[in-house]
CSV table of C-alpha atoms and ligand atoms in Angstrom, one decimal:
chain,number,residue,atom,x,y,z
Z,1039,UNK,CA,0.0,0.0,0.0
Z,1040,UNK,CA,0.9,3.4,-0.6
Z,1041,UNK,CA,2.3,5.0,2.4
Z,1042,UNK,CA,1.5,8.6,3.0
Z,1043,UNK,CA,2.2,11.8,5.0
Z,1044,UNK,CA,-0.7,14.1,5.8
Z,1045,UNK,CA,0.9,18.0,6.4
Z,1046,UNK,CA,-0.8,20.6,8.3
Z,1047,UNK,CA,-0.5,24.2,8.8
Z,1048,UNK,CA,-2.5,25.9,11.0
Z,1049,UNK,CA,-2.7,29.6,11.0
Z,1050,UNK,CA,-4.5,32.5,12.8
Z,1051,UNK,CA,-7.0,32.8,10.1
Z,1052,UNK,CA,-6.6,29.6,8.1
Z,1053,UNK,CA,-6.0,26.2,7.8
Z,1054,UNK,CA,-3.6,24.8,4.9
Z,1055,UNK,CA,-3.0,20.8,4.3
Z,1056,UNK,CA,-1.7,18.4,2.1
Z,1057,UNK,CA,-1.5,14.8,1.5
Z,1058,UNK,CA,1.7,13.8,-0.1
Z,1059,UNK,CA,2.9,9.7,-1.3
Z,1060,UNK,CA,5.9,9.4,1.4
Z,1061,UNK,CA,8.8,8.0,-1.0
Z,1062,UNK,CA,9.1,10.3,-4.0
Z,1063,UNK,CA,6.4,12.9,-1.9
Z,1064,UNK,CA,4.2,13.7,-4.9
Z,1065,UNK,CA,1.2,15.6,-3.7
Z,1066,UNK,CA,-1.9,13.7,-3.7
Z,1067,UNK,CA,-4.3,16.1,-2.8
Z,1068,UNK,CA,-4.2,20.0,-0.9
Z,1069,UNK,CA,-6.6,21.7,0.5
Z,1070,UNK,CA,-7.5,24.9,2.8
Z,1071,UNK,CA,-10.1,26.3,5.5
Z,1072,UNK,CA,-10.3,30.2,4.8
Z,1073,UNK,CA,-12.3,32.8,6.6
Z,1074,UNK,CA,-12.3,31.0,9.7
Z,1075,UNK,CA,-13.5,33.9,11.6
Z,1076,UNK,CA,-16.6,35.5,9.2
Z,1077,UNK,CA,-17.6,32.9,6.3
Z,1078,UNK,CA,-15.4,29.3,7.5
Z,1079,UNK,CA,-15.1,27.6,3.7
Z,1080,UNK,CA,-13.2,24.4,3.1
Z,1081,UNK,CA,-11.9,23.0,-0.4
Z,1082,UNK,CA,-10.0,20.3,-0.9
Z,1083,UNK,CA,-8.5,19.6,-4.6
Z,1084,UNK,CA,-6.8,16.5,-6.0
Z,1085,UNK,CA,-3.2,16.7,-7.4
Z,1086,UNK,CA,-5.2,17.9,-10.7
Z,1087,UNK,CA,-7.1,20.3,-9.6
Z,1088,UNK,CA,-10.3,18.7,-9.2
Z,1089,UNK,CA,-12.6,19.6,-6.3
Z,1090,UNK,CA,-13.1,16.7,-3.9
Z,1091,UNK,CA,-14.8,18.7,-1.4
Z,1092,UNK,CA,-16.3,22.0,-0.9
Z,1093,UNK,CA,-18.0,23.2,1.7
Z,1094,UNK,CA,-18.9,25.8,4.4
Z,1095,UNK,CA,-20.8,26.8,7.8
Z,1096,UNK,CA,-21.6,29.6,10.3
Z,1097,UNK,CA,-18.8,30.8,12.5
Z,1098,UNK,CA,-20.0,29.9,15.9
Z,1099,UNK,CA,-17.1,32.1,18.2
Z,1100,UNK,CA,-13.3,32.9,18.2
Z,1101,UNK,CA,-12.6,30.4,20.3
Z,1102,UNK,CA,-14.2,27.5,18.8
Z,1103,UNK,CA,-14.3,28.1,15.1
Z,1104,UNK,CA,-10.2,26.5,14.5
Z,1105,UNK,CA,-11.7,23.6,16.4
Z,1106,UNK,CA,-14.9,22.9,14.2
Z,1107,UNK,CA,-12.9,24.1,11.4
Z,1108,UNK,CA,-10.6,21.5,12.0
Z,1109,UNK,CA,-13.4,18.2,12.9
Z,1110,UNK,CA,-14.2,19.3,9.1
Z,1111,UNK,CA,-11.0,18.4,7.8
Z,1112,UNK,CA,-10.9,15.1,10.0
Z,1113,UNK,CA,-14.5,14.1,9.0
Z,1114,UNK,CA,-13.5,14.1,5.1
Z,1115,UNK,CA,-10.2,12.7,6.1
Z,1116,UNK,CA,-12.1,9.9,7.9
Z,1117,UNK,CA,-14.4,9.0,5.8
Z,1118,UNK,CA,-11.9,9.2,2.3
Z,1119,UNK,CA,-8.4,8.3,3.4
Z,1120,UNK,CA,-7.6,4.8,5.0
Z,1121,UNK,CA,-5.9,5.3,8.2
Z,1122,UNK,CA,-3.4,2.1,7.5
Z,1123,UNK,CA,-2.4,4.2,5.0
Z,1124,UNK,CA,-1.0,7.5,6.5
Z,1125,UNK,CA,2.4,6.8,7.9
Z,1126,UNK,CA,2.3,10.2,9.9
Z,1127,UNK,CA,1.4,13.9,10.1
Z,1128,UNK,CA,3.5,16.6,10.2
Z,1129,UNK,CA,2.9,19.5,12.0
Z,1130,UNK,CA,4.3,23.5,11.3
Z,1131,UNK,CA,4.8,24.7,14.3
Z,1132,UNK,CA,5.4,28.2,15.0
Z,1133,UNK,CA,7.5,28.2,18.2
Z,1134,UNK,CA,10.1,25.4,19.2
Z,1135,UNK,CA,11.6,27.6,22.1
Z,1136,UNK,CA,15.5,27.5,22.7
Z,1137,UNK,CA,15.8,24.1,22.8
Z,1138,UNK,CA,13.6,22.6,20.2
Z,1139,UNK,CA,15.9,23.0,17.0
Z,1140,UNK,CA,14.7,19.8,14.9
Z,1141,UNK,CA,11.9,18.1,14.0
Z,1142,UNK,CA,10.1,16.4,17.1
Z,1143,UNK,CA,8.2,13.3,17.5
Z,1144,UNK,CA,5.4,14.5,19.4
Z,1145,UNK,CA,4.7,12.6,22.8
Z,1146,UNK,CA,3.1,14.0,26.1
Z,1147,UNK,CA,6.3,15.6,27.3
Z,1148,UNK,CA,6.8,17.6,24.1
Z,1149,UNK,CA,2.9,18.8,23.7
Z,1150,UNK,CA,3.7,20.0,27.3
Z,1151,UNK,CA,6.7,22.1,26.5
Z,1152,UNK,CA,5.0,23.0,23.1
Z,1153,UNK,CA,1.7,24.2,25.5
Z,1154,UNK,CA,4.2,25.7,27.5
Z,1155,UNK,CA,5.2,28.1,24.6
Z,1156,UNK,CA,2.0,29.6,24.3
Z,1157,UNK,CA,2.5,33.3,26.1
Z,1158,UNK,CA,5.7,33.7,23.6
Z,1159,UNK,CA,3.3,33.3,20.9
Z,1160,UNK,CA,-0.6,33.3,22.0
Z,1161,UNK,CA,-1.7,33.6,18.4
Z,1162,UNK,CA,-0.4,31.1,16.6
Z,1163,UNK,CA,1.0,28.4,19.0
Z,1164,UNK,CA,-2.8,27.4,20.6
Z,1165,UNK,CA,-3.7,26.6,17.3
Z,1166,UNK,CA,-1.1,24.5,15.6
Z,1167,UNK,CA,-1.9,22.5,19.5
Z,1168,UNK,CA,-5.3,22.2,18.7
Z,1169,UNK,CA,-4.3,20.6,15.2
Z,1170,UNK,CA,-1.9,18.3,17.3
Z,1171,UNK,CA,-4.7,17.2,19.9
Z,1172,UNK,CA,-7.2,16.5,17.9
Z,1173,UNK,CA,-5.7,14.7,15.1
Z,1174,UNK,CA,-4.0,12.3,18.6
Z,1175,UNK,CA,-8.3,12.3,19.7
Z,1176,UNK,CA,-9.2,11.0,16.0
Z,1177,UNK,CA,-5.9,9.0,15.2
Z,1178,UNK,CA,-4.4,8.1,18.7
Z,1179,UNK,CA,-2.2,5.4,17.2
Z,1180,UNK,CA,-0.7,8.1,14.4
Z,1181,UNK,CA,2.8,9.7,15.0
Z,1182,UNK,CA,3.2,13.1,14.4
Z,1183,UNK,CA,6.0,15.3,13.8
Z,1184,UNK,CA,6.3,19.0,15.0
Z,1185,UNK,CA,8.1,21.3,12.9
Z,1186,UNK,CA,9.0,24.9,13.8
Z,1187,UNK,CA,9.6,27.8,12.4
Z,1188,UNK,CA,12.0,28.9,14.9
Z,1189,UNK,CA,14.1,25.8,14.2
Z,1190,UNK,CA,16.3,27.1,11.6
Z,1191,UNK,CA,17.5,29.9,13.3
Z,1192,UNK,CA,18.6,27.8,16.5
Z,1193,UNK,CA,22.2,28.4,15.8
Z,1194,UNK,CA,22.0,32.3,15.7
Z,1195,UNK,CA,25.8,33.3,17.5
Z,1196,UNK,CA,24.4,34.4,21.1
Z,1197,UNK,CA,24.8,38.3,20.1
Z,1198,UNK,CA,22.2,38.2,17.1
Z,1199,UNK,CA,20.0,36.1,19.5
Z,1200,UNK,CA,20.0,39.0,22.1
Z,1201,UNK,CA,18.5,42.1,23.5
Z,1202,UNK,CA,19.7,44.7,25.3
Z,1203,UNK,CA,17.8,43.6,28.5
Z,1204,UNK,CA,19.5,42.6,31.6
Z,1205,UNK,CA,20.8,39.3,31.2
Z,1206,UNK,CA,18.0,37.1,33.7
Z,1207,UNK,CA,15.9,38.2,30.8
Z,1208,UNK,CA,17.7,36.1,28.3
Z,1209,UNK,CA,17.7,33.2,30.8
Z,1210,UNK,CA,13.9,33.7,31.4
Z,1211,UNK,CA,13.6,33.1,27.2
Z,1212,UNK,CA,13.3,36.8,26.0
Z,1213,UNK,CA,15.7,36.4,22.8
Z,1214,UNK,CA,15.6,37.1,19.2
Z,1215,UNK,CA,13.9,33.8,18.0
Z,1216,UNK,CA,13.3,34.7,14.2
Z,1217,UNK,CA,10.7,32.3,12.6
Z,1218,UNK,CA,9.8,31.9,8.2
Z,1219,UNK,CA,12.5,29.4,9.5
Z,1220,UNK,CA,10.8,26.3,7.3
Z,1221,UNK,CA,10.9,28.7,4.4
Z,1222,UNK,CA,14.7,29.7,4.5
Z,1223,UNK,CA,15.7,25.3,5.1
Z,1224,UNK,CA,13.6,24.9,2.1
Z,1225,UNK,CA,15.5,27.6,-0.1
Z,1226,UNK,CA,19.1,26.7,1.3
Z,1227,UNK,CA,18.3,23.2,0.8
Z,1228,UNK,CA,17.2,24.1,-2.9
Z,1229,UNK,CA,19.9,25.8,-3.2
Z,1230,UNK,CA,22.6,23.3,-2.5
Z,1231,UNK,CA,21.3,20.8,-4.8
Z,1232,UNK,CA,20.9,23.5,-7.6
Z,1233,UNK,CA,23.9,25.9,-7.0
Z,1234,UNK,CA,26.1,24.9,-4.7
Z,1235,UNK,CA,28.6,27.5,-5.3
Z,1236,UNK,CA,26.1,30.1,-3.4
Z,1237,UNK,CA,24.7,28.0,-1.0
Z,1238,UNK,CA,28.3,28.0,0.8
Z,1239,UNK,CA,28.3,32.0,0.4
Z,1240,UNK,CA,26.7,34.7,2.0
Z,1241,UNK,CA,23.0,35.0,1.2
Z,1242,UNK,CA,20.2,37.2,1.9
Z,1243,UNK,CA,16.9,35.1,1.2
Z,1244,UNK,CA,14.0,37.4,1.7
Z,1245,UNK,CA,10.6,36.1,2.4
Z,1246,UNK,CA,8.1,38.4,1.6
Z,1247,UNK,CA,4.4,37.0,1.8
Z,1248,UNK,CA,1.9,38.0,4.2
Z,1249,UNK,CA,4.2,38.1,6.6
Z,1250,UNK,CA,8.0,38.9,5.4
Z,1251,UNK,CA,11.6,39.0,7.1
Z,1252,UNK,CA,14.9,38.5,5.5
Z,1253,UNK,CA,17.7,36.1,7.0
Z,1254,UNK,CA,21.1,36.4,6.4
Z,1255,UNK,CA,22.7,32.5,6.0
Z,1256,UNK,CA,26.1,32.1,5.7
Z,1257,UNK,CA,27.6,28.6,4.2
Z,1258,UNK,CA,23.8,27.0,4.1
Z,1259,UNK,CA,23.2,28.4,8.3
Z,1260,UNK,CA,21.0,31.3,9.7
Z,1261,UNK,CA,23.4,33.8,11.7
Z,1262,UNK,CA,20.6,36.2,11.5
Z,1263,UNK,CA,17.2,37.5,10.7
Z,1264,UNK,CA,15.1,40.9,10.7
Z,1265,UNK,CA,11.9,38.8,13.0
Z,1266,UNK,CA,12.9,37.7,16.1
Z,1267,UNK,CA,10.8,37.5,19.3
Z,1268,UNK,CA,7.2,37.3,17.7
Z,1269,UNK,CA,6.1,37.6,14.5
Z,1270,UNK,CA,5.8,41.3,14.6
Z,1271,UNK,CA,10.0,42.8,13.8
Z,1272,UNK,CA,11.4,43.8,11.2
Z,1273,UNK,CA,9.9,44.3,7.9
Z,1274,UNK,CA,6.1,45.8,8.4
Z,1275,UNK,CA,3.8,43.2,6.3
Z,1276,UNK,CA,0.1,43.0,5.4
Z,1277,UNK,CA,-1.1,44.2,8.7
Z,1278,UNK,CA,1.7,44.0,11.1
Z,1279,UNK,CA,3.9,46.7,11.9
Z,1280,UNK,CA,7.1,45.5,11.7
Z,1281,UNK,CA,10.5,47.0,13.4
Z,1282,UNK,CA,8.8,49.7,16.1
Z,1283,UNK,CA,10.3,51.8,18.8
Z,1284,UNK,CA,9.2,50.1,22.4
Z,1285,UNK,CA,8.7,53.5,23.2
Z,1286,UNK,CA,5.4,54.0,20.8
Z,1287,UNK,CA,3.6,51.1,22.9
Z,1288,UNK,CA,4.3,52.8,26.2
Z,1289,UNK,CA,2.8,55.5,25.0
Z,1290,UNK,CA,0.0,53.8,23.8
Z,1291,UNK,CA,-0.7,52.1,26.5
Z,1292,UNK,CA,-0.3,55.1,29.4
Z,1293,UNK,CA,-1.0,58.0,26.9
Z,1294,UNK,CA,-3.8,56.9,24.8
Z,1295,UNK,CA,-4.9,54.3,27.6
Z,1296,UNK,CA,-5.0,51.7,25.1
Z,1297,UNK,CA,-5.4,48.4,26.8
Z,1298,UNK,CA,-2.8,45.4,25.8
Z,1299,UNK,CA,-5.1,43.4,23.8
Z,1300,UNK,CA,-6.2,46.8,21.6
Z,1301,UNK,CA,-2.3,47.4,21.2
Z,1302,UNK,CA,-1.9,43.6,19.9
Z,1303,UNK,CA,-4.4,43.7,17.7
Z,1304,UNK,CA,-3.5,47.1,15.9
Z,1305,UNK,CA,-0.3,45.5,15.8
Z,1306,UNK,CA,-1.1,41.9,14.7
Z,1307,UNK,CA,-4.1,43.0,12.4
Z,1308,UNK,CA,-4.8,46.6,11.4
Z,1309,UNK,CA,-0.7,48.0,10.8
Z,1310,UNK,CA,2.2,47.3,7.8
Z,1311,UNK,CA,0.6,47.9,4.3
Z,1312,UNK,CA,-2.9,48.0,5.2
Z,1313,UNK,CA,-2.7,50.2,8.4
Z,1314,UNK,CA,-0.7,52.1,6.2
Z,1315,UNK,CA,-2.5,53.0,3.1
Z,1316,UNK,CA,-6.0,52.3,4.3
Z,1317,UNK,CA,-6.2,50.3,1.4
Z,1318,UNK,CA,-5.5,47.0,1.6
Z,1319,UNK,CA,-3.0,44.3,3.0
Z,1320,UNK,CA,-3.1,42.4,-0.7
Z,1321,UNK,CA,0.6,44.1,-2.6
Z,1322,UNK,CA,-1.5,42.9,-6.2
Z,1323,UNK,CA,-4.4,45.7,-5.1
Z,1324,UNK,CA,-1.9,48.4,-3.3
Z,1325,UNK,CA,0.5,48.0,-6.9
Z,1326,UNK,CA,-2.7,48.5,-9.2
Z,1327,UNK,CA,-4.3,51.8,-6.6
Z,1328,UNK,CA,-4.1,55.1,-8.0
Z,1329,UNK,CA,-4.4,56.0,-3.6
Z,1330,UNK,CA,-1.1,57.5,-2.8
Z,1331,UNK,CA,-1.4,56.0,0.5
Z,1332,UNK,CA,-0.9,52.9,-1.4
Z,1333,UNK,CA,2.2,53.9,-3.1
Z,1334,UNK,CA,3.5,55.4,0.1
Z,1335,UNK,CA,3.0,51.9,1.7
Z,1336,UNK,CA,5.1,50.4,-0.8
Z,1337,UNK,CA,7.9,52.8,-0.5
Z,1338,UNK,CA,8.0,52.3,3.3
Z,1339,UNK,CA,7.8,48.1,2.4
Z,1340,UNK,CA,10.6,48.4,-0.2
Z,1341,UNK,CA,12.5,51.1,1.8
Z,1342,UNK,CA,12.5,48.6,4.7
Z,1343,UNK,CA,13.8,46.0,2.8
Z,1344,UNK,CA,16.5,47.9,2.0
Z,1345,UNK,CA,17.5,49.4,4.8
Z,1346,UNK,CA,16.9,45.8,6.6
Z,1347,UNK,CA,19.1,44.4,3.7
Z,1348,UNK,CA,22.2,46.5,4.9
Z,1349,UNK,CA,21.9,45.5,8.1
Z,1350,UNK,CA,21.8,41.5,7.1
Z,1351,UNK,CA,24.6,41.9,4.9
Z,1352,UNK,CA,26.8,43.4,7.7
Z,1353,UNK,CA,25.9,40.1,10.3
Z,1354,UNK,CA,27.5,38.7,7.0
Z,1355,UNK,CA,30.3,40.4,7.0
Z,1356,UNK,CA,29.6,41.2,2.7
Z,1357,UNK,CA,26.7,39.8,-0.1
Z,1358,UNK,CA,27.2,37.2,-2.4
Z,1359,UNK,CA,23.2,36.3,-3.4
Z,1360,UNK,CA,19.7,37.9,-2.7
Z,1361,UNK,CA,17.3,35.2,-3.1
Z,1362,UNK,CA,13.6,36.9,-3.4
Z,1363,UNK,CA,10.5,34.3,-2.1
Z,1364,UNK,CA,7.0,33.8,-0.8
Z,1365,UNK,CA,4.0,35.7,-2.7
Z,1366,UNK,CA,5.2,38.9,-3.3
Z,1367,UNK,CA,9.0,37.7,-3.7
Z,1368,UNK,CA,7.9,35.1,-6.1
Z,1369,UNK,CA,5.0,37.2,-8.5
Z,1370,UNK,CA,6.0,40.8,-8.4
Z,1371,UNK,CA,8.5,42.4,-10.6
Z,1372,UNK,CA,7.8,45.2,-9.5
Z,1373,UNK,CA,8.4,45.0,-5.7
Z,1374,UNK,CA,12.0,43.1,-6.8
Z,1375,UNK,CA,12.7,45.7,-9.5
Z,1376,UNK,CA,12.1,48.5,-6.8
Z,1377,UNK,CA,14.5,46.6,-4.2
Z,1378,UNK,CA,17.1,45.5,-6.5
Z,1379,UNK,CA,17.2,49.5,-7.7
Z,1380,UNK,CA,17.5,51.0,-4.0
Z,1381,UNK,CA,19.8,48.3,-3.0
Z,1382,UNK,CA,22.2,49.0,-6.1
Z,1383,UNK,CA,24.6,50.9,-4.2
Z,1384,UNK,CA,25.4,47.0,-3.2
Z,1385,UNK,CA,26.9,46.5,-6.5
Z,1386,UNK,CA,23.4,44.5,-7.4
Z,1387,UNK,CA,22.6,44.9,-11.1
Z,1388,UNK,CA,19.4,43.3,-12.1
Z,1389,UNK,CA,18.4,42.7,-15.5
Z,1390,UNK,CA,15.2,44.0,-16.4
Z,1391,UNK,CA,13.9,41.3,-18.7
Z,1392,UNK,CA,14.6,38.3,-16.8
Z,1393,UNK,CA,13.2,39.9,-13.9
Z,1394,UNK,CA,10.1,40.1,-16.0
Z,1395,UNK,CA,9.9,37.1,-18.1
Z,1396,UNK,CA,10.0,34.2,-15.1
Z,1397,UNK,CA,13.9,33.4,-14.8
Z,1398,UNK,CA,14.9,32.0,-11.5
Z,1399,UNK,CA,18.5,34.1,-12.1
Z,1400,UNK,CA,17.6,38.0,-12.3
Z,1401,UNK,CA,20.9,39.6,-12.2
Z,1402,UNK,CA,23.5,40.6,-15.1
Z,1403,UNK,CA,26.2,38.5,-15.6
Z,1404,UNK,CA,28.4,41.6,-14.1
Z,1405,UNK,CA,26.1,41.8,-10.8
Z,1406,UNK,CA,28.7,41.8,-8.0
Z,1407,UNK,CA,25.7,40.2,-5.9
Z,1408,UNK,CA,23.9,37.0,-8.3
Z,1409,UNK,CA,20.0,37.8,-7.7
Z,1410,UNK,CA,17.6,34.9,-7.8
Z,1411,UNK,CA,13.7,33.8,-7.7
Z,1412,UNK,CA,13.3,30.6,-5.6
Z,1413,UNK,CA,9.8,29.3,-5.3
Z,1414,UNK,CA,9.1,28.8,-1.0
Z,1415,UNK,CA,7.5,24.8,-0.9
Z,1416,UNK,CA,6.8,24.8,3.2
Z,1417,UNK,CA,4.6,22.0,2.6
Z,1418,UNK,CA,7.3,19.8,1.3
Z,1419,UNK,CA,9.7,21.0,4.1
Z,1420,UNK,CA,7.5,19.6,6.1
Z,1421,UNK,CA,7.0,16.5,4.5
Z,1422,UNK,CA,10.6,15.7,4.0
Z,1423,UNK,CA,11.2,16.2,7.3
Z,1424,UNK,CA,8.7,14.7,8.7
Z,1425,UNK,CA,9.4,11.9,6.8
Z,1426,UNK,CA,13.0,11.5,7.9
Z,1427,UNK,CA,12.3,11.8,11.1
Z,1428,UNK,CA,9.9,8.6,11.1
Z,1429,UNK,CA,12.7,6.8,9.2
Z,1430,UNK,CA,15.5,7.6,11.9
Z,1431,UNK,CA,13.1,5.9,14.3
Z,1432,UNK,CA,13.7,2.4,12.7
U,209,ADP,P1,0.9,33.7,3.2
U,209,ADP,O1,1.3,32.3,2.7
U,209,ADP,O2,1.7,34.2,4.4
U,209,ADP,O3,-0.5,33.9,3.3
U,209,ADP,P2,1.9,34.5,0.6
U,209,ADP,O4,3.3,34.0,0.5
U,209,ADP,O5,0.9,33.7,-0.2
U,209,ADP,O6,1.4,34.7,2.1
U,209,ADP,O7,1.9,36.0,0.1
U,209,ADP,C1,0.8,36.8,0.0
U,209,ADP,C2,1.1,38.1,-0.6
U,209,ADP,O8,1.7,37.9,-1.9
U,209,ADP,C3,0.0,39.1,-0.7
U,209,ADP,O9,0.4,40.4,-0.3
U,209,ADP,C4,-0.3,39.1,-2.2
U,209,ADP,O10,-0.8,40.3,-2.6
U,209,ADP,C5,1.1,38.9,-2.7
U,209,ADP,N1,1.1,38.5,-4.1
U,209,ADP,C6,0.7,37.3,-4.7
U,209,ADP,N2,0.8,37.4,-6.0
U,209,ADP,C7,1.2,38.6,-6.3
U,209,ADP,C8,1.6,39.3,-7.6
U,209,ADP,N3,1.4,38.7,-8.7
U,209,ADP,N4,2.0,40.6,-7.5
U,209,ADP,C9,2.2,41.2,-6.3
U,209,ADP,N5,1.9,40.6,-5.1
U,209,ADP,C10,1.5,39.3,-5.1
């Protein structure tokens, strides 16, 4: 029988899995729960395309909807894969902690220390739990595998994994985590098998999706990266704020009397590129606005990147190759076209037709700094290790 690997990846406001065949992991089918919060709609599609399932429901309340949400996706999964078949599920999971730095069978003692995690990331971490515990309710017999974002970044040198806090707070876990970390093990990983030459240099791969950070690897490891205790540094995103002066939530707080929870969600939800041009959070809507708001939220995004680009390339100690990623990274000449431009000053010279016309190499042959389009596969991170990890067992 075909052995298979079910992945999941359980956001704030949506739920993302895929079934893939565990030897040469093909995907068999992917699907994803959207809108969890006002319109809950699952689809699931076969490696074709076709629509196996579509369907959707009434939000009931915050706190339930991941959870019924999620008894969708094991309902189908029930009733349309054979359990004998899956040889294991692996889980994204956001936060690993300090000590959690590769993929983790998942027993009692590690859902504790996972549960444990929470109030370093309280909204994300509860639900890739929930995913855990109810797939054990449903499957109790199935092994799964945690994977964290964190996990590439584990090897930071202790001064990019710092504050400037006194050092109990260090101790008590208050460091400079970084996360996208599945995202940057898949492009080094692609990278060594493709161009090996770059992955042992100094390179810059720059996620920029919904959320976005860049981390600066150096001979195929993370020594840094612009996101490091929550999701929230660095570069502002589709509605979080990015890099922000500590001072600004005092403020807000005593000032303003905001309470914590308003402050965390202007932060989380309504900031970065739609707080910022009252427009949207979606780059392909703020790129086609006439709104100058919108086309001042891009220059703060691509004048961010930049600036943030400087500062990875000093952890590096010099630039050998920007790799662009993720949504916007991937689909937008325009957004790599504006970066590559600012940033020339680097001695980056893109060229402007194979940054149009779907290369995967965007600089000129004379660039001192080789530019590239990797396509982000977190799914098949996943699955890879996940699968790996099942093997070292035997
Ligand atoms: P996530 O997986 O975190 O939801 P993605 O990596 O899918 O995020 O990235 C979503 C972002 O990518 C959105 O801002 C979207 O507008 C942007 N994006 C997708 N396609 C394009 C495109 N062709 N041009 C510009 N931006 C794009």
């Amino acid at each position: 029988m075909t052995k298979t690997v079910l992945v999941v990846n359980t956001g704030s406001s949506s739920v993302k899995f895929s079934l893939f065949e565990s030897e040469k992991l093909n995907v068999l089918l992917k699907g994803k729960i959207e809108k969890l919060r006002f319109a809950p709609h699952i689809i699931i599609k076969n490696s074709q395309g076709v629509i196996l399932y579509d369907d959707s429901w009434q939000p009931v309340s915050d706190e339930t909807n991941h959870e019924i949400a999620f008894k969708h996706l094991i309902n189908w999964l029930g009733q349309n894969i054979d359990e004998d078949s899956l040889l294991a599920v692996g889980h994204r999971v956001v936060h690993g902690g300090p000590k959690l730095s590769e993929p983790t069978l998942i027993d009692k003692d590690v859902l504790i220390s996972l549960e444990s995690l929470v109030p370093l990331m309280p909204l994300h971490q509860p639900h890739n739990l929930m995913a855990i515990r109810e797939i054990s309710r449903f499957y109790p017999n199935l092994r799964q595998v945690a994977c964290f974002d964190t996990a590439f970044h584990r090897g930071h040198p202790k001064v990019a994994d710092s504050f400037g806090l006194p050092r109990e707070y260090y101790s008590d876990g208050i460091r400079r985590y970084g996360f996208h970390g599945i995202s940057y093990d898949y492009i080094t990983n692609t990278l060594k098998s493709t161009t090996p030459h770059i992955a042992n240099g100094r390179v810059i791969i720059a996620h920029l999706g919904s959320g976005a950070s860049l981390c600066a690897v150096k001979q195929g490891k993370s020594i840094d990266s612009t996101m490091s205790f929550s999701a929230l540094d660095g570069l502002p995103m589709g509605t979080r704020c990015g890099n922000l002066d500590p001072g600004v939530i005092l403020y807000l707080i005593r000032e303003k009397g905001m309470t914590v929870d308003k402050v965390e969600e202007l932060l989380y939800k309504h900031s970065g590129l739609r707080g910022m041009s009252g427009v949207s959070n979606d780059m392909r809507q703020l790129l086609n606005s006439d709104d100058p708001r919108a086309a001042e939220a891009i220059d703060y995004f691509v004048y961010c990147i930049c600036k943030n680009l400087a500062a990875m390339t000093a952890a590096l100690g010099g630039l050998d190759a920007l790799i662009f990623t993720a949504g916007i990274g991937e689909n937008s000449p325009d957004i790599r076209a504006k970066v590559c431009e600012r940033a020339s000053w680097l001695g980056i010279r893109y060229d402007r037709t194979a940054n149009t016309n779907g290369s995967d190499c965007i600089s000129k042959p004379d660039s001192n700094i080789s530019v590239w389009v990797i396509p982000t596969n977190e799914e098949l991170m996943i699955a890879t290790q996940t699968v790996e990890r099942i093997r070292s067992l035997h």
